[in-house]
CSV table of C-alpha atoms in Angstrom, one decimal:
chain,number,residue,atom,x,y,z
H,1,MET,CA,135.1,128.9,117.8
H,2,THR,CA,131.5,129.4,119.1
H,3,VAL,CA,128.9,127.2,117.4
H,4,ASN,CA,125.5,128.8,117.0
H,5,GLY,CA,123.0,127.0,119.2
H,6,THR,CA,125.5,125.6,121.8
H,7,ASN,CA,125.4,126.2,125.6
H,8,SER,CA,127.7,125.8,128.5
H,9,PHE,CA,127.8,122.0,127.8
H,10,GLY,CA,129.1,122.9,124.3
H,11,ARG,CA,126.2,121.1,122.7
H,12,LEU,CA,123.7,121.9,120.0
H,13,MET,CA,120.6,122.4,122.0
H,14,ARG,CA,118.7,125.4,120.5
H,15,HIS,CA,115.9,123.0,119.5
H,16,LEU,CA,115.1,122.1,123.1
H,17,ASP,CA,112.8,124.1,125.3
H,18,GLN,CA,112.4,126.8,122.6
H,19,GLY,CA,116.1,127.6,122.9
H,20,ASP,CA,115.9,128.5,126.6
H,21,PHE,CA,119.3,127.2,127.7
H,22,ALA,CA,118.5,127.8,131.4
H,23,LYS,CA,115.7,125.2,131.1
H,24,SER,CA,117.4,122.8,128.6
H,25,GLU,CA,120.7,122.6,130.6
H,26,LYS,CA,119.0,121.4,133.8
H,27,PRO,CA,118.2,117.9,132.5
H,28,LEU,CA,121.8,117.5,131.3
H,29,ALA,CA,123.1,118.6,134.7
H,30,LEU,CA,120.9,115.9,136.3
H,31,VAL,CA,122.4,113.2,134.0
H,32,GLU,CA,125.8,114.5,135.0
H,33,ASP,CA,125.0,114.4,138.7
H,34,LEU,CA,123.5,110.9,138.6
H,35,PHE,CA,126.3,109.2,136.5
H,36,GLY,CA,129.2,111.4,137.4
H,37,LYS,CA,131.1,113.8,135.0
H,38,GLU,CA,134.3,111.8,135.3
H,39,TRP,CA,132.7,108.5,134.2
H,40,LEU,CA,130.6,110.1,131.5
H,41,SER,CA,133.7,111.8,130.0
H,42,THR,CA,135.7,108.6,130.0
H,43,ASN,CA,136.2,106.9,126.6
H,44,GLY,CA,135.0,103.5,127.7
H,45,GLY,CA,132.8,102.5,124.8
H,46,HIS,CA,129.6,102.6,126.9
H,47,ARG,CA,126.5,103.9,125.1
H,48,LEU,CA,126.1,106.7,127.5
H,49,GLN,CA,129.7,107.7,127.2
H,50,LYS,CA,129.4,107.7,123.4
H,51,LEU,CA,126.3,110.0,123.7
H,52,TRP,CA,128.1,112.3,126.1
H,53,ALA,CA,131.1,112.7,123.8
H,54,ARG,CA,129.0,113.7,120.9
H,55,LYS,CA,127.7,117.3,120.7
H,56,ASP,CA,125.1,117.1,117.9
H,57,THR,CA,121.4,117.7,118.2
H,58,LEU,CA,120.4,114.1,118.2
H,59,SER,CA,122.7,113.1,121.1
H,60,SER,CA,121.6,116.3,123.0
H,61,THR,CA,117.9,115.2,122.5
H,62,GLU,CA,118.5,111.8,123.9
H,63,LEU,CA,120.4,113.1,126.9
H,64,PHE,CA,117.7,115.7,127.4
H,65,ALA,CA,115.0,113.1,127.5
H,66,LEU,CA,117.0,111.0,130.0
H,67,GLY,CA,117.5,114.0,132.2
H,68,ARG,CA,113.8,114.8,132.1
H,69,ALA,CA,113.1,111.3,133.2
H,70,ILE,CA,115.5,111.6,136.1
H,71,GLU,CA,113.9,115.0,137.0
H,72,ILE,CA,110.4,113.4,137.1
H,73,LEU,CA,111.5,110.4,139.2
H,74,THR,CA,113.9,112.0,141.6
H,75,PRO,CA,111.3,113.3,144.2
H,76,ASP,CA,109.9,109.8,144.9
H,77,HIS,CA,112.4,107.3,143.6
H,78,SER,CA,115.9,108.7,144.1
H,79,ILE,CA,117.2,105.6,145.8
H,80,TRP,CA,115.9,103.4,143.0
H,81,LEU,CA,117.5,105.7,140.4
H,82,LYS,CA,120.9,105.5,142.0
H,83,ARG,CA,120.7,101.7,142.0
H,84,VAL,CA,119.6,101.5,138.4
H,85,ALA,CA,122.4,104.0,137.5
H,86,ASN,CA,124.9,101.7,139.1
H,87,ASP,CA,123.5,98.8,137.1
H,88,ILE,CA,123.8,100.9,133.9
H,89,ILE,CA,127.4,101.7,134.6
H,90,ARG,CA,128.5,98.2,135.7
H,91,GLN,CA,126.5,96.2,133.2
H,92,PRO,CA,127.1,97.8,129.8
H,93,LYS,CA,125.5,94.9,127.9
H,94,ASN,CA,122.3,95.3,129.8
H,95,ALA,CA,122.5,99.1,130.0
H,96,HIS,CA,119.9,99.8,127.3
H,97,GLY,CA,117.3,97.7,129.2
H,98,TYR,CA,118.0,99.6,132.5
H,99,ILE,CA,117.8,102.9,130.7
H,100,ALA,CA,114.4,101.8,129.3
H,101,GLU,CA,113.1,101.2,132.8
H,102,ILE,CA,113.9,104.8,133.8
H,103,MET,CA,112.4,106.2,130.6
H,104,VAL,CA,109.2,104.1,130.8
H,105,CYS,CA,108.7,104.8,134.6
H,106,ALA,CA,109.0,108.5,133.9
H,107,SER,CA,106.7,108.4,130.8
H,108,LEU,CA,103.9,106.8,132.9
H,109,SER,CA,104.3,109.1,135.9
H,110,THR,CA,101.4,111.5,136.1
H,111,SER,CA,99.5,113.3,138.8
H,112,ASP,CA,96.5,111.0,138.3
H,113,SER,CA,98.3,107.7,139.0
H,114,THR,CA,101.2,106.3,141.1
H,115,VAL,CA,104.2,104.5,139.5
H,116,LEU,CA,106.1,102.0,141.7
H,117,PRO,CA,109.3,100.4,140.2
H,118,ALA,CA,109.5,96.7,141.1
H,119,SER,CA,112.1,95.7,143.7
H,120,LYS,CA,115.4,94.3,142.5
H,121,GLY,CA,115.1,90.7,141.5
H,122,ASN,CA,111.3,90.8,141.0
H,123,LYS,CA,110.3,88.4,138.3
H,124,GLY,CA,107.6,88.9,135.7
H,125,PHE,CA,107.1,92.7,135.7
H,126,ASN,CA,109.1,95.9,136.2
H,127,LEU,CA,106.7,98.4,137.5
H,128,THR,CA,103.2,98.8,138.9
H,129,LEU,CA,100.9,101.7,137.8
H,130,THR,CA,98.1,102.2,140.3
H,131,MET,CA,95.0,104.3,139.5
H,132,PRO,CA,92.9,106.2,142.0
H,133,SER,CA,90.4,103.3,142.2
H,134,GLN,CA,93.3,101.0,143.1
H,135,PHE,CA,93.1,99.2,139.8
H,136,LYS,CA,96.6,98.3,138.7
H,137,TYR,CA,98.6,97.8,135.6
H,138,LEU,CA,101.5,95.4,136.0
H,139,ILE,CA,104.0,96.3,133.3
H,140,SER,CA,106.8,94.2,131.9
H,141,ILE,CA,109.3,96.2,129.9
H,142,LYS,CA,111.0,94.4,127.0
H,143,ASN,CA,113.7,96.3,125.1
H,144,HIS,CA,114.9,94.9,121.8
H,145,ASP,CA,117.9,96.4,120.0
H,146,ILE,CA,118.8,95.6,116.4
H,147,SER,CA,119.3,92.0,115.7
H,148,GLU,CA,122.8,90.4,115.5
H,149,HIS,CA,122.3,90.0,111.7
H,150,GLU,CA,121.6,93.8,111.3
H,151,ALA,CA,124.4,94.8,113.6
H,152,LEU,CA,126.9,92.7,111.7
H,153,PHE,CA,125.6,94.1,108.4
H,154,ARG,CA,126.2,97.6,109.6
H,155,GLU,CA,129.7,96.7,111.0
H,156,LYS,CA,130.7,95.2,107.6
H,157,CYS,CA,129.3,98.2,105.7
H,158,ALA,CA,131.3,100.6,107.9
H,159,THR,CA,134.5,98.6,107.0
H,160,LEU,CA,133.5,98.8,103.4
H,161,LYS,CA,133.0,102.5,103.5
H,162,ALA,CA,136.5,103.0,105.1
H,163,ALA,CA,138.1,100.9,102.3
H,164,PHE,CA,136.2,102.7,99.6
H,165,ALA,CA,137.1,106.2,100.9
H,166,LYS,CA,140.8,105.1,101.0
H,167,LYS,CA,140.5,103.8,97.5
H,168,MET,CA,139.1,107.0,96.2
H,169,LYS,CA,142.1,108.8,97.6
H,170,GLU,CA,144.4,106.4,95.9
H,171,LEU,CA,142.6,106.7,92.5
H,172,LYS,CA,142.2,110.5,93.1
H,173,VAL,CA,138.6,110.5,92.0
H,174,HIS,CA,135.2,111.3,93.6
H,175,GLY,CA,133.2,108.1,93.7
H,176,ALA,CA,129.9,106.5,94.5
H,177,LEU,CA,129.5,102.8,95.4
H,178,ARG,CA,125.9,101.6,95.4
H,179,ILE,CA,124.9,98.0,96.4
H,180,ALA,CA,121.4,96.7,96.2
H,181,SER,CA,119.6,93.4,96.6
H,182,SER,CA,116.2,92.1,97.4
H,183,GLN,CA,117.8,89.2,99.2
H,184,PHE,CA,120.0,89.1,102.3
H,185,ILE,CA,123.5,90.2,101.5
H,186,GLU,CA,125.7,87.5,103.1
H,187,LEU,CA,128.5,88.7,105.4
H,188,THR,CA,131.0,86.7,103.3
H,189,SER,CA,129.8,88.8,100.3
H,190,LEU,CA,130.5,92.0,102.2
H,191,ASP,CA,133.9,90.7,103.2
H,192,SER,CA,134.6,89.9,99.5
H,193,LEU,CA,133.5,93.4,98.5
H,194,VAL,CA,135.9,95.0,101.0
H,195,SER,CA,138.8,92.9,99.5
H,196,TRP,CA,137.7,93.7,96.0
H,197,VAL,CA,137.5,97.5,96.7
H,198,SER,CA,140.9,97.5,98.4
H,199,LYS,CA,142.8,95.5,95.8
H,200,ASP,CA,141.0,95.4,92.4
H,201,LEU,CA,138.5,98.3,92.1
H,202,LYS,CA,139.7,100.6,89.2
H,203,LYS,CA,137.0,100.9,86.5
H,204,THR,CA,133.6,102.3,86.8
H,205,GLY,CA,130.8,100.0,85.9
H,206,SER,CA,128.2,97.4,87.1
H,207,TYR,CA,129.2,94.3,88.9
H,208,GLU,CA,127.4,91.3,90.5
H,209,TRP,CA,127.8,89.3,93.7
H,210,GLN,CA,126.0,86.2,95.1
H,211,GLY,CA,125.2,84.7,91.7
H,212,GLY,CA,123.8,87.9,90.4
H,213,GLY,CA,121.5,88.5,93.3
H,214,VAL,CA,123.5,91.5,94.6
H,215,LYS,CA,124.0,94.4,92.1
H,216,VAL,CA,127.0,96.7,92.5
H,217,LEU,CA,127.5,100.0,90.7
H,218,PHE,CA,130.7,102.0,90.9
H,219,SER,CA,130.5,105.5,89.3
H,220,GLU,CA,132.3,108.8,89.5
H,221,LEU,CA,130.8,111.8,91.1
H,222,HIS,CA,131.1,115.1,89.2
H,223,SER,CA,130.7,118.7,90.1
H,224,THR,CA,127.5,120.6,89.5
H,225,GLU,CA,126.7,124.3,89.7
H,226,GLU,CA,125.3,123.8,93.2
H,227,ARG,CA,128.0,121.4,94.3
H,228,LEU,CA,131.6,122.2,93.1
H,229,LEU,CA,133.8,119.3,94.3
H,230,ALA,CA,137.3,119.9,95.7
H,231,LYS,CA,140.4,118.9,93.7
H,232,GLY,CA,142.5,117.6,96.5
H,233,PHE,CA,139.9,116.1,98.8
H,234,PHE,CA,138.1,113.1,97.3
H,235,SER,CA,134.4,112.5,98.1
H,236,SER,CA,133.0,109.0,98.7
H,237,GLU,CA,129.4,107.8,98.8
H,238,LEU,CA,128.3,104.4,99.9
H,239,VAL,CA,124.7,103.2,99.8
H,240,VAL,CA,123.8,99.6,100.6
H,241,PHE,CA,120.4,98.0,101.0
H,242,GLY,CA,119.5,94.4,101.1
H,243,GLY,CA,116.7,92.1,102.3
H,244,PHE,CA,116.2,91.0,105.9
H,245,HIS,CA,118.0,87.8,107.1
H,246,ARG,CA,115.7,84.8,106.7
H,247,ASN,CA,115.2,84.7,110.5
H,248,GLU,CA,114.6,88.4,111.1
H,249,LEU,CA,110.8,88.4,110.9
H,250,ALA,CA,110.4,85.1,112.7
H,251,ASN,CA,112.5,86.5,115.5
H,252,GLN,CA,110.4,89.6,115.7
H,253,LYS,CA,107.2,87.5,115.9
H,254,SER,CA,108.7,85.1,118.6
H,255,ARG,CA,109.4,88.0,120.9
H,256,ILE,CA,105.7,88.5,121.5
H,257,ILE,CA,105.2,84.9,122.4
H,258,GLN,CA,108.3,84.8,124.7
H,259,ALA,CA,107.2,88.0,126.5
H,260,ALA,CA,103.7,86.5,127.2
H,261,GLU,CA,105.1,83.2,128.4
H,262,ASN,CA,107.5,84.9,130.8
H,263,LEU,CA,104.7,87.0,132.3
H,264,LYS,CA,102.5,84.0,132.6
H,265,LYS,CA,105.1,82.2,134.7
H,266,HIS,CA,105.1,84.8,137.4
H,267,VAL,CA,101.8,86.7,137.3
H,268,SER,CA,98.3,85.2,137.5
H,269,PRO,CA,95.3,86.8,135.8
H,270,SER,CA,93.3,89.1,138.1
H,271,PRO,CA,90.1,91.2,137.8
H,272,ASN,CA,92.0,93.9,139.7
H,273,ALA,CA,95.1,94.1,137.6
H,274,PHE,CA,95.9,94.3,133.9
H,275,ARG,CA,99.1,92.7,132.6
H,276,PHE,CA,100.8,94.8,130.0
H,277,VAL,CA,104.0,94.2,128.1
H,278,TRP,CA,105.7,97.4,127.0
H,279,MET,CA,107.8,96.3,124.1
H,280,ARG,CA,110.3,98.7,122.5
H,281,VAL,CA,111.5,97.5,119.1
H,282,GLN,CA,114.2,98.8,116.8
H,283,SER,CA,113.6,101.2,113.9
H,284,SER,CA,113.8,98.5,111.2
H,285,ALA,CA,111.2,96.2,112.9
H,286,ASP,CA,107.8,95.7,111.3
H,287,VAL,CA,105.4,97.2,113.8
H,288,ALA,CA,102.3,96.2,111.9
H,289,LEU,CA,103.5,92.6,111.7
H,290,ILE,CA,104.3,92.5,115.4
H,291,SER,CA,101.0,94.1,116.3
H,292,ASP,CA,99.2,91.4,114.2
H,293,VAL,CA,100.9,88.7,116.2
H,294,ALA,CA,100.0,90.4,119.4
H,295,LYS,CA,96.3,90.6,118.3
H,296,GLU,CA,96.3,86.9,117.3
H,297,LEU,CA,97.6,86.0,120.7
H,298,ILE,CA,95.1,88.2,122.6
H,299,GLU,CA,92.2,86.7,120.5
H,300,HIS,CA,93.4,83.2,121.4
H,301,GLY,CA,93.3,84.2,125.1
H,302,VAL,CA,89.7,85.6,124.7
H,303,SER,CA,88.6,82.1,123.7
H,304,GLY,CA,89.3,80.8,127.2
H,305,ASP,CA,93.0,80.0,127.7
H,306,ASP,CA,95.2,82.3,129.7
H,307,VAL,CA,98.0,83.4,127.3
H,308,GLY,CA,99.8,85.2,130.1
H,309,VAL,CA,99.2,88.8,129.1
H,310,ASP,CA,96.2,91.2,128.8
H,311,GLY,CA,97.8,93.7,126.5
H,312,PHE,CA,100.8,95.1,124.6
H,313,ILE,CA,102.2,98.6,124.2
H,314,ILE,CA,104.5,98.3,121.2
H,315,VAL,CA,106.9,101.2,120.9
H,316,GLN,CA,109.2,102.1,118.1
H,317,PRO,CA,111.4,105.2,118.4
H,318,SER,CA,113.2,106.3,115.3
H,319,VAL,CA,115.2,109.2,113.9
H,320,VAL,CA,113.4,111.4,111.4
H,321,ARG,CA,114.9,114.3,109.5
H,322,GLU,CA,113.5,117.8,109.7
H,323,GLY,CA,115.5,120.0,107.4
H,324,ASP,CA,119.2,119.9,108.4
H,325,SER,CA,118.6,118.4,111.9
H,326,SER,CA,117.3,115.2,113.4
H,327,MET,CA,114.5,114.5,115.8
H,328,VAL,CA,112.9,111.5,117.5
H,329,ASN,CA,109.6,110.2,116.5
H,330,THR,CA,107.9,107.4,118.4
H,331,VAL,CA,105.3,105.0,117.0
H,332,PHE,CA,102.8,103.5,119.4
H,333,SER,CA,100.6,100.4,118.7
H,334,ILE,CA,98.4,99.3,121.6
H,335,VAL,CA,96.7,96.0,121.7
H,336,GLU,CA,94.2,95.1,124.6
H,337,ALA,CA,92.1,92.2,125.6
H,338,PRO,CA,88.6,92.7,127.0
H,339,HIS,CA,89.0,93.0,130.8
H,340,ALA,CA,86.2,93.7,133.2
H,341,GLY,CA,88.4,95.5,135.7
H,342,LEU,CA,89.9,97.7,133.0
H,343,GLN,CA,86.5,98.6,131.7
H,344,ALA,CA,85.3,99.6,135.2
H,345,SER,CA,88.4,101.7,135.7
H,346,ARG,CA,87.9,103.5,132.4
H,347,LYS,CA,84.3,104.2,133.2
H,348,GLN,CA,85.8,106.3,136.1
H,349,ALA,CA,87.8,108.2,133.5
H,350,GLU,CA,91.0,106.4,134.6
H,351,ASN,CA,93.2,106.3,131.5
H,352,ILE,CA,96.9,105.7,131.0
H,353,SER,CA,98.7,108.9,130.1
H,354,ILE,CA,102.1,108.6,128.3
H,355,ASP,CA,104.7,111.4,128.2
H,356,VAL,CA,107.1,110.6,125.4
H,357,LEU,CA,109.6,113.1,127.1
H,358,VAL,CA,110.8,114.5,123.8
H,359,GLY,CA,109.9,114.4,120.0
H,360,GLY,CA,106.8,113.5,118.1
H,361,VAL,CA,104.3,110.7,118.2
H,362,SER,CA,102.5,108.7,115.4
H,363,SER,CA,100.5,105.6,114.9
H,364,GLU,CA,102.3,104.5,111.7
H,365,ALA,CA,106.0,103.9,111.1
H,366,SER,CA,108.0,106.6,109.3
H,367,ARG,CA,109.1,105.9,105.8
H,368,GLU,CA,112.6,104.8,105.0
H,369,LEU,CA,114.2,107.4,102.7
H,370,LEU,CA,117.6,107.7,101.0
H,371,GLN,CA,119.2,110.7,99.4
H,372,VAL,CA,120.9,109.6,96.2
H,373,ASP,CA,122.1,112.1,93.5
H,374,GLY,CA,120.1,114.8,95.2
H,375,ASN,CA,116.9,112.7,94.9
H,376,ILE,CA,114.9,111.2,97.7
H,377,LEU,CA,114.1,107.5,97.3
H,378,GLU,CA,111.6,105.6,99.4
H,379,LEU,CA,112.7,102.0,100.2
H,380,PRO,CA,110.4,99.0,100.5
H,381,PRO,CA,109.9,97.4,103.9
H,382,HIS,CA,112.0,94.6,105.3
H,383,GLN,CA,115.4,96.0,104.2
H,384,TYR,CA,118.7,96.6,106.0
H,385,VAL,CA,119.9,100.0,105.0
H,386,TYR,CA,123.3,101.7,105.3
H,387,GLN,CA,124.2,105.1,103.9
H,388,ASP,CA,127.5,106.8,104.6
H,389,SER,CA,128.7,109.7,102.4
H,390,ASP,CA,131.3,112.4,102.6
H,391,PHE,CA,131.2,115.2,100.1
H,392,TYR,CA,134.1,117.7,100.0
H,393,ILE,CA,132.7,120.9,98.5
H,394,LEU,CA,134.6,124.0,97.4
H,395,SER,CA,133.6,127.2,99.1
H,396,LYS,CA,132.0,129.9,97.0
H,397,MET,CA,133.4,133.4,96.6
H,398,GLU,CA,130.9,136.2,97.3
H,399,ASN,CA,132.1,139.8,97.2
H,400,GLY,CA,135.6,138.6,97.7
H,401,VAL,CA,134.7,136.5,100.7
H,402,ALA,CA,134.8,132.7,100.7
H,403,THR,CA,131.8,131.1,102.3
H,404,GLY,CA,131.3,127.4,103.0
H,405,ASN,CA,128.6,125.2,104.4
H,406,VAL,CA,129.4,122.3,106.8
H,407,SER,CA,126.1,120.4,107.0
H,408,SER,CA,124.3,117.1,107.0
H,409,PRO,CA,121.4,117.3,104.5
H,410,ALA,CA,120.3,113.7,105.1
H,411,SER,CA,121.0,110.9,107.7
H,412,GLY,CA,124.5,109.5,107.0
H,413,VAL,CA,125.4,112.3,104.5
H,414,ARG,CA,128.0,114.9,105.5
H,415,ASN,CA,129.0,118.0,103.5
H,416,HIS,CA,132.5,119.2,104.3
H,417,SER,CA,133.7,122.7,103.2
H,418,VAL,CA,137.0,123.1,101.4
H,419,PHE,CA,138.7,126.6,101.0
H,420,ASP,CA,141.2,127.3,98.2
H,421,ILE,CA,143.8,129.6,99.7
H,422,GLY,CA,146.4,130.6,97.1
H,423,GLY,CA,146.1,127.3,95.2
H,424,GLN,CA,146.2,125.2,98.4
H,425,GLU,CA,143.1,123.6,99.7
H,426,MET,CA,142.1,123.5,103.3
H,427,GLY,CA,139.2,121.3,104.5
H,428,LEU,CA,136.8,122.2,107.3
H,429,THR,CA,135.0,119.2,108.7
H,430,GLY,CA,131.9,119.3,110.9
H,431,ARG,CA,132.3,117.6,114.3
H,432,LEU,CA,128.6,118.1,115.1
H,433,SER,CA,127.2,115.6,112.6
H,434,PRO,CA,127.4,111.9,113.8
H,435,ARG,CA,128.6,109.3,111.3
H,436,ALA,CA,125.6,107.1,112.2
H,437,GLU,CA,122.3,108.5,113.4
H,438,GLU,CA,121.2,105.7,115.6
H,439,LEU,CA,119.4,106.0,118.9
H,440,LEU,CA,121.4,104.9,121.9
H,441,ASN,CA,119.0,105.7,124.8
H,442,PHE,CA,115.5,105.4,123.3
């Protein structure tokens, strides 16, 4: 079966380069050349291998951006690229950080300046950006994935979804399980919920966990005119949101201090160089809070003490929905200290130019939205969120022809099409909608 929008890689890529496959395939071919088709196609659990195995628009977007970065850097830094690619392959735990180095170097490569990646083992900073006047930016790249607390929260929720979907099949009902709390949902509570769903869940109703601090609602899902649910395939919807772990915000703040202290150990202040920390944070991080901490630190340095850094570029890529597809949006927050050399450079019209490689750019974080009962809900900040829903929808008969729609109307929500053929139902599941829309490269 041919899927509309795919190319020779079998991927959804019509959204890239205005649907010109000749252009959009080249970056993917460069990724394949650098890392090797055999390794990329191996099911080894590496983040790049996971992306390569998926064929959806989001994974194609991420691989396209990486390929663009490789294309930009290859003319001047091919040897460095091969070394970093080997590090990415051999050190999966550190792979995201190495990928970030490639992406940032490419993002800062323009015709008006020169980017030089630091030599292997260099301490303090990862690249030097030299302007025509020879004024330099020494840039330390810090890449922060989701915290251990959030990762475990997601892992437990995925286990809960599997248990709930299995239970709905046993009960032969379409069901929704919604869990909400303003406080952190303890992992032991999530384990307890998995056990309860697996063994004891039978009646719809409201329940409480953690002394009433966690509200649980189990309800049946029913057909509507727009959504006629199947009889033999049972839909399951899980929505969980709870407050940050008590250490989450403190850890986000401390990363600013740690980055400055590390740079201070290895790089002294200079009128001819500006020390920048490029800090990529996860989508749930509070960019405004982190920026405020950076500003406070910079202001302290202005008073006379060297705080180790002259500025921060705080970067937050996230997945945003546009209709039935996903795209990448990157939030930038830049904090700078007064610096005579920087001011002199800027008077000569020397400014940093950043190419985000793909997607959109904004100065404010995107809103966290959930689709529940067809309604869009906006969540407050400082929440861990998990949504995973499978709806099995009967196809409609139009002029004697059954038509179905396999789609993903919201992140984590999948509509599967079911056809009734002579009283027997047959399900059609979309393979191009990822179960979790999380960025693996950005």
